[in-house]
Short mmCIF file of C-alpha atoms in Angstrom, two decimals:
data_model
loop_
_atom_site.label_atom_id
_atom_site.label_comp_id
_atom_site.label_asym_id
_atom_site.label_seq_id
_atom_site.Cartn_x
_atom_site.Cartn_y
_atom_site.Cartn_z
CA UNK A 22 0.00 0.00 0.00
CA UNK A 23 0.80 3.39 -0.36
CA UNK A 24 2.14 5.65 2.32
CA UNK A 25 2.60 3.14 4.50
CA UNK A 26 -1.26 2.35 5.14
CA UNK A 27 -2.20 -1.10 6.13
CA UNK A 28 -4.46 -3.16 3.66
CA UNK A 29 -8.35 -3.04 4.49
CA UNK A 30 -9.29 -5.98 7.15
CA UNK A 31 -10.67 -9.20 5.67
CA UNK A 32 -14.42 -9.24 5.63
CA UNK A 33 -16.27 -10.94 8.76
CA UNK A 34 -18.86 -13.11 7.42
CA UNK A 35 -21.41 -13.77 10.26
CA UNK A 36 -24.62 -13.55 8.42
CA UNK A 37 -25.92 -16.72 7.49
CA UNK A 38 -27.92 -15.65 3.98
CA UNK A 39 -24.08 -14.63 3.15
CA UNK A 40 -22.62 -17.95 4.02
CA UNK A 41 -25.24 -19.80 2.10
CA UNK A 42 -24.79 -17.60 -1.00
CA UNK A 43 -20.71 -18.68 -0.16
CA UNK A 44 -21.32 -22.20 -0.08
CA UNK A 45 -22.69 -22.70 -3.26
CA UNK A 46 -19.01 -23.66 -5.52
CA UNK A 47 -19.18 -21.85 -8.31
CA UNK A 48 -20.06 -18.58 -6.35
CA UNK A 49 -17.14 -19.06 -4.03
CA UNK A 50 -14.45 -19.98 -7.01
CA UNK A 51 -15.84 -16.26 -8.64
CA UNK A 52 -15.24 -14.91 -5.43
CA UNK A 53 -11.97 -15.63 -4.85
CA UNK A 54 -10.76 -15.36 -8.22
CA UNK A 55 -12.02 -11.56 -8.08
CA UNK A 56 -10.14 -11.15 -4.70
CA UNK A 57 -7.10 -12.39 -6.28
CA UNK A 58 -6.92 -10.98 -9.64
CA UNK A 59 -9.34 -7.76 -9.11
CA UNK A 60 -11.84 -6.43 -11.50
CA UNK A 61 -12.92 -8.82 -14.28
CA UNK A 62 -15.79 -9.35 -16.86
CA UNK A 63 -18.17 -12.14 -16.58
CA UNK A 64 -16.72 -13.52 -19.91
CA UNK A 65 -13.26 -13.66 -18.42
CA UNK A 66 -14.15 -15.06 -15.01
CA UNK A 67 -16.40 -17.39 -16.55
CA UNK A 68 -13.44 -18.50 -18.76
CA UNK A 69 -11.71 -19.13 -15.41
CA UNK A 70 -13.90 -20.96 -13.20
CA UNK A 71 -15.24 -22.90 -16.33
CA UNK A 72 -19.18 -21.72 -16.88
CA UNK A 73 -21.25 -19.49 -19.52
CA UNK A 74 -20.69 -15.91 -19.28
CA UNK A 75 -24.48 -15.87 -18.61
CA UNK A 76 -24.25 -18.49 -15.65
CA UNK A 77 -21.71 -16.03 -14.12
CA UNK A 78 -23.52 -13.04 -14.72
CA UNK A 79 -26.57 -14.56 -12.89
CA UNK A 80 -23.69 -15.83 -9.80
CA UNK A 81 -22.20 -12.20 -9.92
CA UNK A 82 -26.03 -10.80 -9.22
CA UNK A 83 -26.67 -13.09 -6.66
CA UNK A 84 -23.28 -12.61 -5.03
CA UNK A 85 -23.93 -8.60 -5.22
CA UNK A 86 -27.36 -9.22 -3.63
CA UNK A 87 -25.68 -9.68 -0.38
CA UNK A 88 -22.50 -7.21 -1.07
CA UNK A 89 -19.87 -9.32 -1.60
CA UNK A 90 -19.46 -8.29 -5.51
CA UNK A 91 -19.68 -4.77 -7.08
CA UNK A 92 -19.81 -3.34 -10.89
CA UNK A 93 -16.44 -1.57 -11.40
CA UNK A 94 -15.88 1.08 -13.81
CA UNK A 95 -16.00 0.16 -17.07
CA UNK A 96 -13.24 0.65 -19.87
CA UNK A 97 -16.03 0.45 -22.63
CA UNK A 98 -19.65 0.50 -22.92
CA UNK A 99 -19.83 -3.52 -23.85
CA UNK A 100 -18.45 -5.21 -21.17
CA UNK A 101 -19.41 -4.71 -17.15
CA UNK A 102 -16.40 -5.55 -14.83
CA UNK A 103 -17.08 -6.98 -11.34
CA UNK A 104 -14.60 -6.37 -8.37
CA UNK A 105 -14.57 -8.38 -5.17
CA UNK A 106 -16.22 -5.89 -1.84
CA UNK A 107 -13.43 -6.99 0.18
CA UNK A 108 -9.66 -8.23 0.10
CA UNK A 109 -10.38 -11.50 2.15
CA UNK A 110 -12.88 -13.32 3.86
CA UNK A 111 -12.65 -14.64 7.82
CA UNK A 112 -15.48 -16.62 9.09
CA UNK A 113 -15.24 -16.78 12.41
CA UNK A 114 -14.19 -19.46 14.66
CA UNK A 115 -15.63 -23.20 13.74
CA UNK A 116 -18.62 -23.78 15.15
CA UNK A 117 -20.34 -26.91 16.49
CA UNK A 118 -23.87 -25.72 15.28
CA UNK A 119 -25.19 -28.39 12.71
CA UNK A 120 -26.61 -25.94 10.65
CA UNK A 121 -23.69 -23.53 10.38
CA UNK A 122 -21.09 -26.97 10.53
CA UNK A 123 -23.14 -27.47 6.65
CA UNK A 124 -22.42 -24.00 5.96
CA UNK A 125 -18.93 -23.87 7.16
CA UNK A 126 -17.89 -27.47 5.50
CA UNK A 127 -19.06 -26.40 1.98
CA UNK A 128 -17.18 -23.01 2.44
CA UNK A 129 -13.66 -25.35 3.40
CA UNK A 130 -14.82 -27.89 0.52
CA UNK A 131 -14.65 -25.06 -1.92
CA UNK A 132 -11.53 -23.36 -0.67
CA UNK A 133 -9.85 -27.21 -0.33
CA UNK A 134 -10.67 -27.57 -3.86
CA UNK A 135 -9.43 -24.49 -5.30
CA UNK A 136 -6.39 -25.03 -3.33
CA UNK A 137 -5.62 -28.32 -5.01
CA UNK A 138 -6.55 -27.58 -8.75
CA UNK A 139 -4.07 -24.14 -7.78
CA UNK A 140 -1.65 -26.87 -6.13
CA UNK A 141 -2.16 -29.04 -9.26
CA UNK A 142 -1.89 -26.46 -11.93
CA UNK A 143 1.87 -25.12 -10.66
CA UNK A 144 3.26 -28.83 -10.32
CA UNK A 145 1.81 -29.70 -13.92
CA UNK A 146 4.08 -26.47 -15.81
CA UNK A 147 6.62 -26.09 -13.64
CA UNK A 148 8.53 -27.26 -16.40
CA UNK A 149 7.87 -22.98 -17.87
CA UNK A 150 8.52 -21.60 -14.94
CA UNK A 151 11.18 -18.85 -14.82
CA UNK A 152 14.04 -20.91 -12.29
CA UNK A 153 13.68 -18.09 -9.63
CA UNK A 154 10.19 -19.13 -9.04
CA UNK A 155 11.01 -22.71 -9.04
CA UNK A 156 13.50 -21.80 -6.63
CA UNK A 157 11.13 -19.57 -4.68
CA UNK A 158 7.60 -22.01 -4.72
CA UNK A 159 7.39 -23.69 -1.45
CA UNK A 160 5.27 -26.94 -1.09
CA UNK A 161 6.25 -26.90 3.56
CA UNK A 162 4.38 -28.85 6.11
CA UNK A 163 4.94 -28.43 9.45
CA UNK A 164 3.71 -30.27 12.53
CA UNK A 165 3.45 -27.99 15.63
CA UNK A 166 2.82 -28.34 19.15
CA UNK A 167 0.75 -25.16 20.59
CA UNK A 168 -1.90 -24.23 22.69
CA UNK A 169 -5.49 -22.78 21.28
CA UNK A 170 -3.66 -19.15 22.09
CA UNK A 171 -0.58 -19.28 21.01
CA UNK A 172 -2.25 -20.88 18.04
CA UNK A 173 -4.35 -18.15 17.32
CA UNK A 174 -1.63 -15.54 18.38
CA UNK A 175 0.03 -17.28 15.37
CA UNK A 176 -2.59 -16.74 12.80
CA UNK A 177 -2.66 -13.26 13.52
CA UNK A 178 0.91 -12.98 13.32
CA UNK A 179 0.94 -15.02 9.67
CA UNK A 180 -2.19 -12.79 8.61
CA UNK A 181 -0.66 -9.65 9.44
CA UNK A 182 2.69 -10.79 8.03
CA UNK A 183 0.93 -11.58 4.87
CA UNK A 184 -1.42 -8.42 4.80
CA UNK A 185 1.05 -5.84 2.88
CA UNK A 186 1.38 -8.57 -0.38
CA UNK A 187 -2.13 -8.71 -0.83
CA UNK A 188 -2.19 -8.51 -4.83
CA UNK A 189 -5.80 -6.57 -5.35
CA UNK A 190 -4.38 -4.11 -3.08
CA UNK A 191 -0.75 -3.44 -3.91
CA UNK A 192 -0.07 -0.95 -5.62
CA UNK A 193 3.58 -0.38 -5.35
CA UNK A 194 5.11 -4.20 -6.49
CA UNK A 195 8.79 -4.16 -8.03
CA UNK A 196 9.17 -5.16 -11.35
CA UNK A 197 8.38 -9.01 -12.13
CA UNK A 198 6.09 -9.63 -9.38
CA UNK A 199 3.41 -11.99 -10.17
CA UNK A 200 0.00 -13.54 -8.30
CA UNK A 201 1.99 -15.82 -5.31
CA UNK A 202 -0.78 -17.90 -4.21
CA UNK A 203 0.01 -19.04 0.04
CA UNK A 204 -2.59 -20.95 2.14
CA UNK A 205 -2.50 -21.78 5.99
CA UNK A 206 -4.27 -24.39 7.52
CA UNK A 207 -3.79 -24.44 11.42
CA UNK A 208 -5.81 -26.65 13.42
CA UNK A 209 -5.64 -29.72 16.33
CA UNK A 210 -3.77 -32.53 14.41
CA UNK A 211 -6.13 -36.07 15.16
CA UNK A 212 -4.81 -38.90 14.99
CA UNK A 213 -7.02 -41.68 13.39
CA UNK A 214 -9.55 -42.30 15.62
CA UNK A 215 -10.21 -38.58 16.11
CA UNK A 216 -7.69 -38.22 19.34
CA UNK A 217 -4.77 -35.47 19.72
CA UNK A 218 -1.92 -36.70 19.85
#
């Protein structure tokens, strides 16, 4: 960001109309291909996440029912860019509910899958990837023993170390920076009959 000013807060999604509209795949995919690459057409995020431009143009309404999409300004009078309302999403803490568990699980089924068709796509061309990146790509696991605070002191500390790159919202990246995707998945590790170890 620009004079030193911190990137916008991810988006708390509490309301439950919102996390339905989010659980539905194709919905989420356009979501979080909008946070990542910024304002795009429904033609070009339909050629993305695989649809019609009319399916997406029906998703992008629907999404921009409950304010998570907005019409951008448009370069021409033909096509009608879309930009993400926010630069991430948090949901809250897991829950127990039933009802919000559904929710929730099709929300992590969605990001899970993205995740691994991203995960997928990089080890399938690596082969054209400029060395540097090669070099640079990390693929880390990491078991870790913590407690629920200093696990969520953690979080904070990866989210706000992560914050500044945010690619919709950086405006002042050096010369050959490209989209980085990163994901962190912290939680209790069970072992397989559901007990910590």
């Amino acid at each position: 960001m620009a004079d030193g000013q911190a990137p916008p807060p991810r988006r708390r999604i509490k309301d439950s109309r919102q996390l339905r509209a989010l659980a539905h795949p194709l919905r989420l995919a356009l979501l979080q291909y909008l946070m990542a690459v910024g304002p795009r057409t429904a033609s070009e995020c339909a050629a993305e996440v695989g649809s019609s431009a009319s399916n997406i143009s029906w998703h992008l309404r629907h999404l921009a029912q409950y304010g998570l999409v907005e019409a951008a300004d448009a370069t021409d009078q033909r096509e009608r860019p879309w930009r993400a309302a926010q630069v991430g999403l948090d949901f809250g803490e897991m829950s127990a509910d039933p009802a919000t568990m559904a929710e929730q699980d099709a929300l992590i089924a969605g990001g899970l899958a993205e995740e691994d068709e991203l995960t997928r796509r990089f080890l399938a061309r690596r082969d054209t990837l400029d060395p540097e990146w090669l070099a640079a790509a990390r693929l880390d696991n990491y078991v870790l023993r913590t407690t629920p605070q200093e696990a969520r002191e953690l979080a904070e500390k990866i989210d706000t170390l992560l914050r500044p790159y945010l690619a919709t919202v950086r405006d002042d990246p050096p010369e050959g920076a490209v989209l980085a995707y990163t994901g962190v998945r912290l939680f209790p590790r069970l072992d397989a009959a559901g007990r910590h170890e």
